[in-house]
PDB file of C-alpha atoms and ligand atoms in Angstrom:
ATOM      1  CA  UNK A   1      86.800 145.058 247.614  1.00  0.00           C
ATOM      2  CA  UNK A   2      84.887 145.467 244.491  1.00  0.00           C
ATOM      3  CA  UNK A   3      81.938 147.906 243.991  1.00  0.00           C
ATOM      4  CA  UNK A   4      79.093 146.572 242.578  1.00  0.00           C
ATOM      5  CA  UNK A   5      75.996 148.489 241.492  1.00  0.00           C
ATOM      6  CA  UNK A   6      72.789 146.744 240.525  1.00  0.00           C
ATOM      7  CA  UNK A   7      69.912 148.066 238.211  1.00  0.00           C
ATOM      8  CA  UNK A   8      66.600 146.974 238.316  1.00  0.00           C
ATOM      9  CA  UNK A   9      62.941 147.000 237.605  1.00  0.00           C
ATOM     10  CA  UNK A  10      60.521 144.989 239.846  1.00  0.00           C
ATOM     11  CA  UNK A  11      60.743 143.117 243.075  1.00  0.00           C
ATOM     12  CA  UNK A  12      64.756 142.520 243.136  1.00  0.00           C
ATOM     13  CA  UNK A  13      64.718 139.200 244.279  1.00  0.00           C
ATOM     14  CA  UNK A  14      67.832 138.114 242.371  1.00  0.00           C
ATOM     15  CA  UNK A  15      68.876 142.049 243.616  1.00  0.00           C
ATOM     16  CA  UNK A  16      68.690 140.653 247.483  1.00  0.00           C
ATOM     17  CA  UNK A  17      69.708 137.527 247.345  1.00  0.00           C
ATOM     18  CA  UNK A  18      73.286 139.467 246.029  1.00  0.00           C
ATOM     19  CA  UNK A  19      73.193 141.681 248.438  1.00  0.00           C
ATOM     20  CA  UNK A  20      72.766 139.003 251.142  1.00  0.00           C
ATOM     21  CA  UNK A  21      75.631 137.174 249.637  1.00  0.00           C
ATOM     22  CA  UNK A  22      77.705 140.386 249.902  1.00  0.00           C
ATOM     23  CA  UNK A  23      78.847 140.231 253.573  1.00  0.00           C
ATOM     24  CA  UNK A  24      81.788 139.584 255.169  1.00  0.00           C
ATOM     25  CA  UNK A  25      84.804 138.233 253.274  1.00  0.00           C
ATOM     26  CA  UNK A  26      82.860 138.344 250.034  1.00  0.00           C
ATOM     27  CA  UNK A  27      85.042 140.267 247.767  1.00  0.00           C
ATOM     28  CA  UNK A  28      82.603 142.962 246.542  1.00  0.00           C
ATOM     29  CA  UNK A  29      80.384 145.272 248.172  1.00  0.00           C
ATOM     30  CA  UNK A  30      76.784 146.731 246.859  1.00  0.00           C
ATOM     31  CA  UNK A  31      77.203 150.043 246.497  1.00  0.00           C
ATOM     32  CA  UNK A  32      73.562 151.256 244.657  1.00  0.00           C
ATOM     33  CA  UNK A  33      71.304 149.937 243.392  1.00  0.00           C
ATOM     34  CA  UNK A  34      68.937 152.150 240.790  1.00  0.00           C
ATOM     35  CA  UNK A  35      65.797 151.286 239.041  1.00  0.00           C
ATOM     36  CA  UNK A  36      64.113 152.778 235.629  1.00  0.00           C
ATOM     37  CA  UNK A  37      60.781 152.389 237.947  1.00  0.00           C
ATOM     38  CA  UNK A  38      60.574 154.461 241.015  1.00  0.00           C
ATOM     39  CA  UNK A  39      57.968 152.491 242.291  1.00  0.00           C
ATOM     40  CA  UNK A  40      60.039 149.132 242.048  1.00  0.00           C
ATOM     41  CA  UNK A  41      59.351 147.255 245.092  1.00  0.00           C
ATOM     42  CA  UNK A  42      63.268 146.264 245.492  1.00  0.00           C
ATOM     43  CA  UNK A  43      64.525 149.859 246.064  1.00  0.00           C
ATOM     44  CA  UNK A  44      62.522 149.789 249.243  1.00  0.00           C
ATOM     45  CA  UNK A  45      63.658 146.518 249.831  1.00  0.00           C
ATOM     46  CA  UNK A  46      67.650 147.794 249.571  1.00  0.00           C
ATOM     47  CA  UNK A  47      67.106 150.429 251.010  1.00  0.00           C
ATOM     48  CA  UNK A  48      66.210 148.466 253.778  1.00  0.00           C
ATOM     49  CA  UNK A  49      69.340 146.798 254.011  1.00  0.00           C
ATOM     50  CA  UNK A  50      70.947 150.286 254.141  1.00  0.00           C
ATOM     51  CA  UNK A  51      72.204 151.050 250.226  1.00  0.00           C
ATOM     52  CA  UNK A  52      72.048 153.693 248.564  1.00  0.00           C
ATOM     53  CA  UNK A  53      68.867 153.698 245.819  1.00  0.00           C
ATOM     54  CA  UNK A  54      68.034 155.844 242.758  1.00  0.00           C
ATOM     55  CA  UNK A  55      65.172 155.790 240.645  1.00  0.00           C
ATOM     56  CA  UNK A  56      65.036 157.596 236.903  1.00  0.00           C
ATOM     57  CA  UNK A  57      61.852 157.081 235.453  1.00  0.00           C
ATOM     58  CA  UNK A  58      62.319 155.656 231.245  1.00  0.00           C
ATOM     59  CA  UNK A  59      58.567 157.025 230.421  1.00  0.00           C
ATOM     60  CA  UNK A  60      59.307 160.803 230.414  1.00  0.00           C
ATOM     61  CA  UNK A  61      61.703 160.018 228.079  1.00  0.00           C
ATOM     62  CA  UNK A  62      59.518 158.576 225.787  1.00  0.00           C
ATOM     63  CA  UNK A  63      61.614 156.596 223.653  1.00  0.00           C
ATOM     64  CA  UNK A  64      65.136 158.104 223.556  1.00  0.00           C
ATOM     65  CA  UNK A  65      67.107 155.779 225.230  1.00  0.00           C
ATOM     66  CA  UNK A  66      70.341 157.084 225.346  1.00  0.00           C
ATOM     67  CA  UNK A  67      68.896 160.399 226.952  1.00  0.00           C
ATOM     68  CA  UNK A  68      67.186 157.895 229.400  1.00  0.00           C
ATOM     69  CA  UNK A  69      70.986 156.432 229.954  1.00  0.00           C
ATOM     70  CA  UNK A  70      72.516 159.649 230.356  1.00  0.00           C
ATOM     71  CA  UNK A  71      70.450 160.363 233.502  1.00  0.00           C
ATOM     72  CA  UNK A  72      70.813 157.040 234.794  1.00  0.00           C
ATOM     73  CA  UNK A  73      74.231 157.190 234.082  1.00  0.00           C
ATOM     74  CA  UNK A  74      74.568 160.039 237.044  1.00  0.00           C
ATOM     75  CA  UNK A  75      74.081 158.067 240.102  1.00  0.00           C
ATOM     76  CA  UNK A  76      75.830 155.621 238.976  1.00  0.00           C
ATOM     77  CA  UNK A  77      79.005 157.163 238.365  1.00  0.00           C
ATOM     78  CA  UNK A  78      78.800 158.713 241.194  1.00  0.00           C
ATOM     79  CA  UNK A  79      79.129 155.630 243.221  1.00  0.00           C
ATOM     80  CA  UNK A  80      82.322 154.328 241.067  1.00  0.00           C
ATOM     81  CA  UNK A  81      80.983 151.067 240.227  1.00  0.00           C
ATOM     82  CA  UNK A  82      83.699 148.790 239.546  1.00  0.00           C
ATOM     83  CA  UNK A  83      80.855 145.527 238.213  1.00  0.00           C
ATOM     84  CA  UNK A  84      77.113 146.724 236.880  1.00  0.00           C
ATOM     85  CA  UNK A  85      74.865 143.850 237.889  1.00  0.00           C
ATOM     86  CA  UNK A  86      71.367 144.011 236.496  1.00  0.00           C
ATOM     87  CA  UNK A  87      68.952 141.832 238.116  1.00  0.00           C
ATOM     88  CA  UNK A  88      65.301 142.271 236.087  1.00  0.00           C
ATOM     89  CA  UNK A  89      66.266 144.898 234.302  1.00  0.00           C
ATOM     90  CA  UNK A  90      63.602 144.912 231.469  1.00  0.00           C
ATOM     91  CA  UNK A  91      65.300 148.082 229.327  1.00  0.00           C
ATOM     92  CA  UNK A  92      67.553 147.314 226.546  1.00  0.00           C
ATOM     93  CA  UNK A  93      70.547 149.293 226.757  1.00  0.00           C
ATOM     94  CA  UNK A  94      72.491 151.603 224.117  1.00  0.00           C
ATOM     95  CA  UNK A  95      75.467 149.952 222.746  1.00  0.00           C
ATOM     96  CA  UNK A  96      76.896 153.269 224.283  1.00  0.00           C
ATOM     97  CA  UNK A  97      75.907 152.456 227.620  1.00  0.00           C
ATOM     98  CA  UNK A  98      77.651 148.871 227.161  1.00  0.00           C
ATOM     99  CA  UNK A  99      80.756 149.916 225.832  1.00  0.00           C
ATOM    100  CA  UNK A 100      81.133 152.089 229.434  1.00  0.00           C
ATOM    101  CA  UNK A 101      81.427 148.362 231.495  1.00  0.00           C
ATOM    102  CA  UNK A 102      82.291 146.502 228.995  1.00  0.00           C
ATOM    103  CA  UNK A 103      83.724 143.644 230.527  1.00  0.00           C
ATOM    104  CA  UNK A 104      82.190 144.642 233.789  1.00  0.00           C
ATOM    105  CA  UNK A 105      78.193 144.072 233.344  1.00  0.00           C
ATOM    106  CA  UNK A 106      76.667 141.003 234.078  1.00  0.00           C
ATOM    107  CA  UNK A 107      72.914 139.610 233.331  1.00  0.00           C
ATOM    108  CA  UNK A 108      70.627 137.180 234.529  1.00  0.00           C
ATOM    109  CA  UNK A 109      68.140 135.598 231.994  1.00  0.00           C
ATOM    110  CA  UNK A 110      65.799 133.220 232.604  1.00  0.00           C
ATOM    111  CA  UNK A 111      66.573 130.834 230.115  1.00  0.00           C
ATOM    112  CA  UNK A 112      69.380 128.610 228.712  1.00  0.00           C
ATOM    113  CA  UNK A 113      71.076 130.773 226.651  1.00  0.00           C
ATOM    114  CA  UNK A 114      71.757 130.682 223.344  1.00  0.00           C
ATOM    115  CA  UNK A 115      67.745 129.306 223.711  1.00  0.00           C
ATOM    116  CA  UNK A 116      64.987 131.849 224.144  1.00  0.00           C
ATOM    117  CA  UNK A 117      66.132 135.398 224.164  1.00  0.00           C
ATOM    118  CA  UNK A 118      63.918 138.124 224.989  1.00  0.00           C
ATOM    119  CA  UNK A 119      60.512 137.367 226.746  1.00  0.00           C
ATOM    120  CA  UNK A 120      58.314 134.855 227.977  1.00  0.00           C
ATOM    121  CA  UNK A 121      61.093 132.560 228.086  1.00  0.00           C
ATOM    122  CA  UNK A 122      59.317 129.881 230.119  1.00  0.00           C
ATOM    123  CA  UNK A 123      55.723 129.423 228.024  1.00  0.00           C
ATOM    124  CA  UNK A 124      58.154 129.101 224.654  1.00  0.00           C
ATOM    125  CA  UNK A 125      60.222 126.381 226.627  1.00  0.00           C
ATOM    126  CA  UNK A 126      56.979 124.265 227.257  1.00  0.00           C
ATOM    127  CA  UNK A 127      55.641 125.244 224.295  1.00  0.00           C
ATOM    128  CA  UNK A 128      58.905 123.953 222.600  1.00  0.00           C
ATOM    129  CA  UNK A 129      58.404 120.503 224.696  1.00  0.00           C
ATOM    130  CA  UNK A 130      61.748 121.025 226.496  1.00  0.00           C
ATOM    131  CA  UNK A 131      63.022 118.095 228.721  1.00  0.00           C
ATOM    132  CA  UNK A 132      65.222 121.203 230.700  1.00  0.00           C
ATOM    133  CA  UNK A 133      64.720 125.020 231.542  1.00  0.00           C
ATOM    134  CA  UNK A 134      66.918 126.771 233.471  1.00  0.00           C
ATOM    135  CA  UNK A 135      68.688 130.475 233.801  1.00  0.00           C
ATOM    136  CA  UNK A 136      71.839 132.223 232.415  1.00  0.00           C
ATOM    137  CA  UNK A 137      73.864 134.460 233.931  1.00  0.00           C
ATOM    138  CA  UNK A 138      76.596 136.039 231.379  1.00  0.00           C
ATOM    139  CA  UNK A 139      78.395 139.122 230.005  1.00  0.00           C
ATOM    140  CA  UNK A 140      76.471 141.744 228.431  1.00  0.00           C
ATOM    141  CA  UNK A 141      77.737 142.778 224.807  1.00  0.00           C
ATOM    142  CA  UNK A 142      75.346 145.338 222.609  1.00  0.00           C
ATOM    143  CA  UNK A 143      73.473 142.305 221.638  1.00  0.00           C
ATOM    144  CA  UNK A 144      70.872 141.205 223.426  1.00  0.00           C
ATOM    145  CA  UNK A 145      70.773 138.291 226.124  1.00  0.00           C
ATOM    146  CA  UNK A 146      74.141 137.572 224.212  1.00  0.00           C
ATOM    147  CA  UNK A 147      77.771 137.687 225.759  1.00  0.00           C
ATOM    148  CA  UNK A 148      79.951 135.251 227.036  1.00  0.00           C
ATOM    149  CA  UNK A 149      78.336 132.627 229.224  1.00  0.00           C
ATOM    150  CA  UNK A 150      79.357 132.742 232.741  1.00  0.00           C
ATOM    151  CA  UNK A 151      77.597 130.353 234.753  1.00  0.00           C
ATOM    152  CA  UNK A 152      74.243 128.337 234.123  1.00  0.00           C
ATOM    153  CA  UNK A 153      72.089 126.445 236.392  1.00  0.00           C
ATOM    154  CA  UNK A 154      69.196 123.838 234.765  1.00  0.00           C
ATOM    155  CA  UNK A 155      66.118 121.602 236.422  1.00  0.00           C
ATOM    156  CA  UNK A 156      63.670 119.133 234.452  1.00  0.00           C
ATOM    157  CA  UNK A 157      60.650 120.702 233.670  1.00  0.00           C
ATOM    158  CA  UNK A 158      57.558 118.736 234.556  1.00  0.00           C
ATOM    159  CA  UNK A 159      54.562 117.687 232.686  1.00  0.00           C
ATOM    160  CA  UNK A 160      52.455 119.246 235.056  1.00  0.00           C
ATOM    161  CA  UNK A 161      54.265 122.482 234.689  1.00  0.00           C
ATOM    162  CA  UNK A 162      52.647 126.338 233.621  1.00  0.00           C
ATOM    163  CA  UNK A 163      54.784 129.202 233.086  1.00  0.00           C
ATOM    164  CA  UNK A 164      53.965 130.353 236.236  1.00  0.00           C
ATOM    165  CA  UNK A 165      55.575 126.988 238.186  1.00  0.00           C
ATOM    166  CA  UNK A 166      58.182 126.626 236.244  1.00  0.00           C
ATOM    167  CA  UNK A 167      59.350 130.461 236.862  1.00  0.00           C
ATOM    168  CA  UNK A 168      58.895 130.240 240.690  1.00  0.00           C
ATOM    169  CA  UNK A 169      61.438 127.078 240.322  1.00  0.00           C
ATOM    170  CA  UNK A 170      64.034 128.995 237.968  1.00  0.00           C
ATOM    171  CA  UNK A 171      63.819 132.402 240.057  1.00  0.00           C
ATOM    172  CA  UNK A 172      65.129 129.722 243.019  1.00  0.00           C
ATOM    173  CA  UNK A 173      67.606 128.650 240.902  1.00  0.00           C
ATOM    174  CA  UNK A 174      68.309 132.311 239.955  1.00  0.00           C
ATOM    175  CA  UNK A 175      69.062 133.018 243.803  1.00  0.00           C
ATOM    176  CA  UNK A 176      71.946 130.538 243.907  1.00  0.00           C
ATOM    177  CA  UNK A 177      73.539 131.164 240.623  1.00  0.00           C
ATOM    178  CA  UNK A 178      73.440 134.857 240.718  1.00  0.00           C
ATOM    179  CA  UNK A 179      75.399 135.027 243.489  1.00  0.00           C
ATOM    180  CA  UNK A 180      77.598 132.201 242.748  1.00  0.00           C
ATOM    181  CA  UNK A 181      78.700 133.716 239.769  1.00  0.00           C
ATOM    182  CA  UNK A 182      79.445 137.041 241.126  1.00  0.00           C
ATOM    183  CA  UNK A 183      81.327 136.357 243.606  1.00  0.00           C
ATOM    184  CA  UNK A 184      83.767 134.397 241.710  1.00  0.00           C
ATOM    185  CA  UNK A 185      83.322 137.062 238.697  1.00  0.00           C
ATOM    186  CA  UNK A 186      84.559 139.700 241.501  1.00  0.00           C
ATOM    187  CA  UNK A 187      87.774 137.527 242.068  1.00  0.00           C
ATOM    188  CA  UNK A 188      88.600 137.942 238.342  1.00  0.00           C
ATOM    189  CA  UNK A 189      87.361 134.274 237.765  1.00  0.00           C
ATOM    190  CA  UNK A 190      85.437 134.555 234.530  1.00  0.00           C
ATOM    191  CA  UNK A 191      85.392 130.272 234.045  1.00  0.00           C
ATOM    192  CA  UNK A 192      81.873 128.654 233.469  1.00  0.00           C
ATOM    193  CA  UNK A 193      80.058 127.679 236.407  1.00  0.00           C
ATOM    194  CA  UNK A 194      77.491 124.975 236.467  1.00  0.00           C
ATOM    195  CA  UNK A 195      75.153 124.259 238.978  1.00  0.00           C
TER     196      UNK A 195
HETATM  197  C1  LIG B 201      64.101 137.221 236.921  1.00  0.00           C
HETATM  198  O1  LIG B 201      63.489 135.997 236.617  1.00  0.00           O
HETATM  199  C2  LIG B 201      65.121 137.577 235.863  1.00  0.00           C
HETATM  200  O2  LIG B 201      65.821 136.464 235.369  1.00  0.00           O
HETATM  201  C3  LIG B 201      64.245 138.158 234.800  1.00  0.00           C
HETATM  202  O3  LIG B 201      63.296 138.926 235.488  1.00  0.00           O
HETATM  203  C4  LIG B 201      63.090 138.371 236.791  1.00  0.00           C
HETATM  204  C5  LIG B 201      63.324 139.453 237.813  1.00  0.00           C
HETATM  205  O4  LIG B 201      62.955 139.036 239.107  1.00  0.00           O
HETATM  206  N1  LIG B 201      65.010 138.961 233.883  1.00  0.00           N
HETATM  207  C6  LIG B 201      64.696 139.128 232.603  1.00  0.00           C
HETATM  208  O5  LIG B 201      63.719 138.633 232.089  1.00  0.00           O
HETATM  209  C7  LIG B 201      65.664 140.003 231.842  1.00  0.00           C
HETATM  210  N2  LIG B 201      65.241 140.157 230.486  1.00  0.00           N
HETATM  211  P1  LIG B 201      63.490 139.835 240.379  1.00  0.00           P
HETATM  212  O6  LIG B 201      63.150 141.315 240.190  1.00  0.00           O
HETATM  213  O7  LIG B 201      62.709 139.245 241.526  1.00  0.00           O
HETATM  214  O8  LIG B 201      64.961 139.605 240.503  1.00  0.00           O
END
């Protein structure tokens, strides 16, 4: 059974709805589950489901990432991740800290990648007059919200739609790709997936 660690930095939706999925004859287990914001809503919400949580704060560090990474780095070692999963993450990482899972680290973005990298990825799609929108979840390289694709999952986006309404839809989709893609990710399956 695989060991899967997930970072975060807000509410952890995508975080629970993997750790849900993780029962049973799932082939991977959460293991942690660590935040850059000790005040994250979703450690409290792991925690609830009885994993482990750590929390390193980024501001003290004002700036210097990979001194950020080499704290965060602690816990998780300790825990012997075999997959990273981050899940809302919103701190770039160090090519360093990359190169330590490559192969092994998976995103979510809320977006259909190659399109709309970074932020606010749902006012530039309407803004763009998109037909689709939609959410990525793929390998991370040093580059960001780059990587192979692993699985994507797209809906029509609606005249009527705000940024707001069109991110509630996509964070559902989110919650069925996520864990999709994991669990066939933890079976060494790294084919596309499209839902
Ligand atoms: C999700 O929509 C995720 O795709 C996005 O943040 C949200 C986190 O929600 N991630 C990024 O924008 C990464 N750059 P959650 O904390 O409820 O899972």
């Amino acid at each position: 059974v695989k060991r899967v660690a997930i970072l975060i930095s807000g509410g952890g939706s995508n975080m629970l709805a993997l750790a849900r999925d993780m029962q049973g004859d799932h082939p991977a287990r959460p293991v942690l589950v660590a935040s850059n914001d000790p005040d994250a809503a979703g450690l409290a919400r792991a925690a609830a489901l009885g994993i482990a949580t750590a929390a390193v704060d980024h501001r003290p560090f004002a700036g210097d990432r990979a001194a950020f990474e080499a704290e965060l780095l602690r816990p998780i070692l300790a825990v012997e991740p075999d997959i990273l999963c981050l899940a809302g993450f919103m701190r770039v990482l160090t090519a360093g800290f990359v190169r330590r899972f490559e192969g092994r680290m998976l995103n979510i973005h809320p977006s259909l990648l190659p399109k709309y990298k970074g932020l606010h990825t749902h006012s530039r799609a309407i803004a763009a007059g998109d037909a689709e929108a939609g959410c990525t979840v793929h390998e991370v390289t040093a580059a960001l919200d780059d990587g192979p694709i692993l699985g994507q999952a797209r809906l029509a986006i609606r005249p009527q739609d705000t940024p707001d309404t069109l991110a509630r839809r996509v964070l559902e989709l989110e919650h069925r790709l996520y864990p999709a893609v994991l669990r066939r990710f933890a079976q060494g399956d790294r084919g596309r997936l499209d839902l």
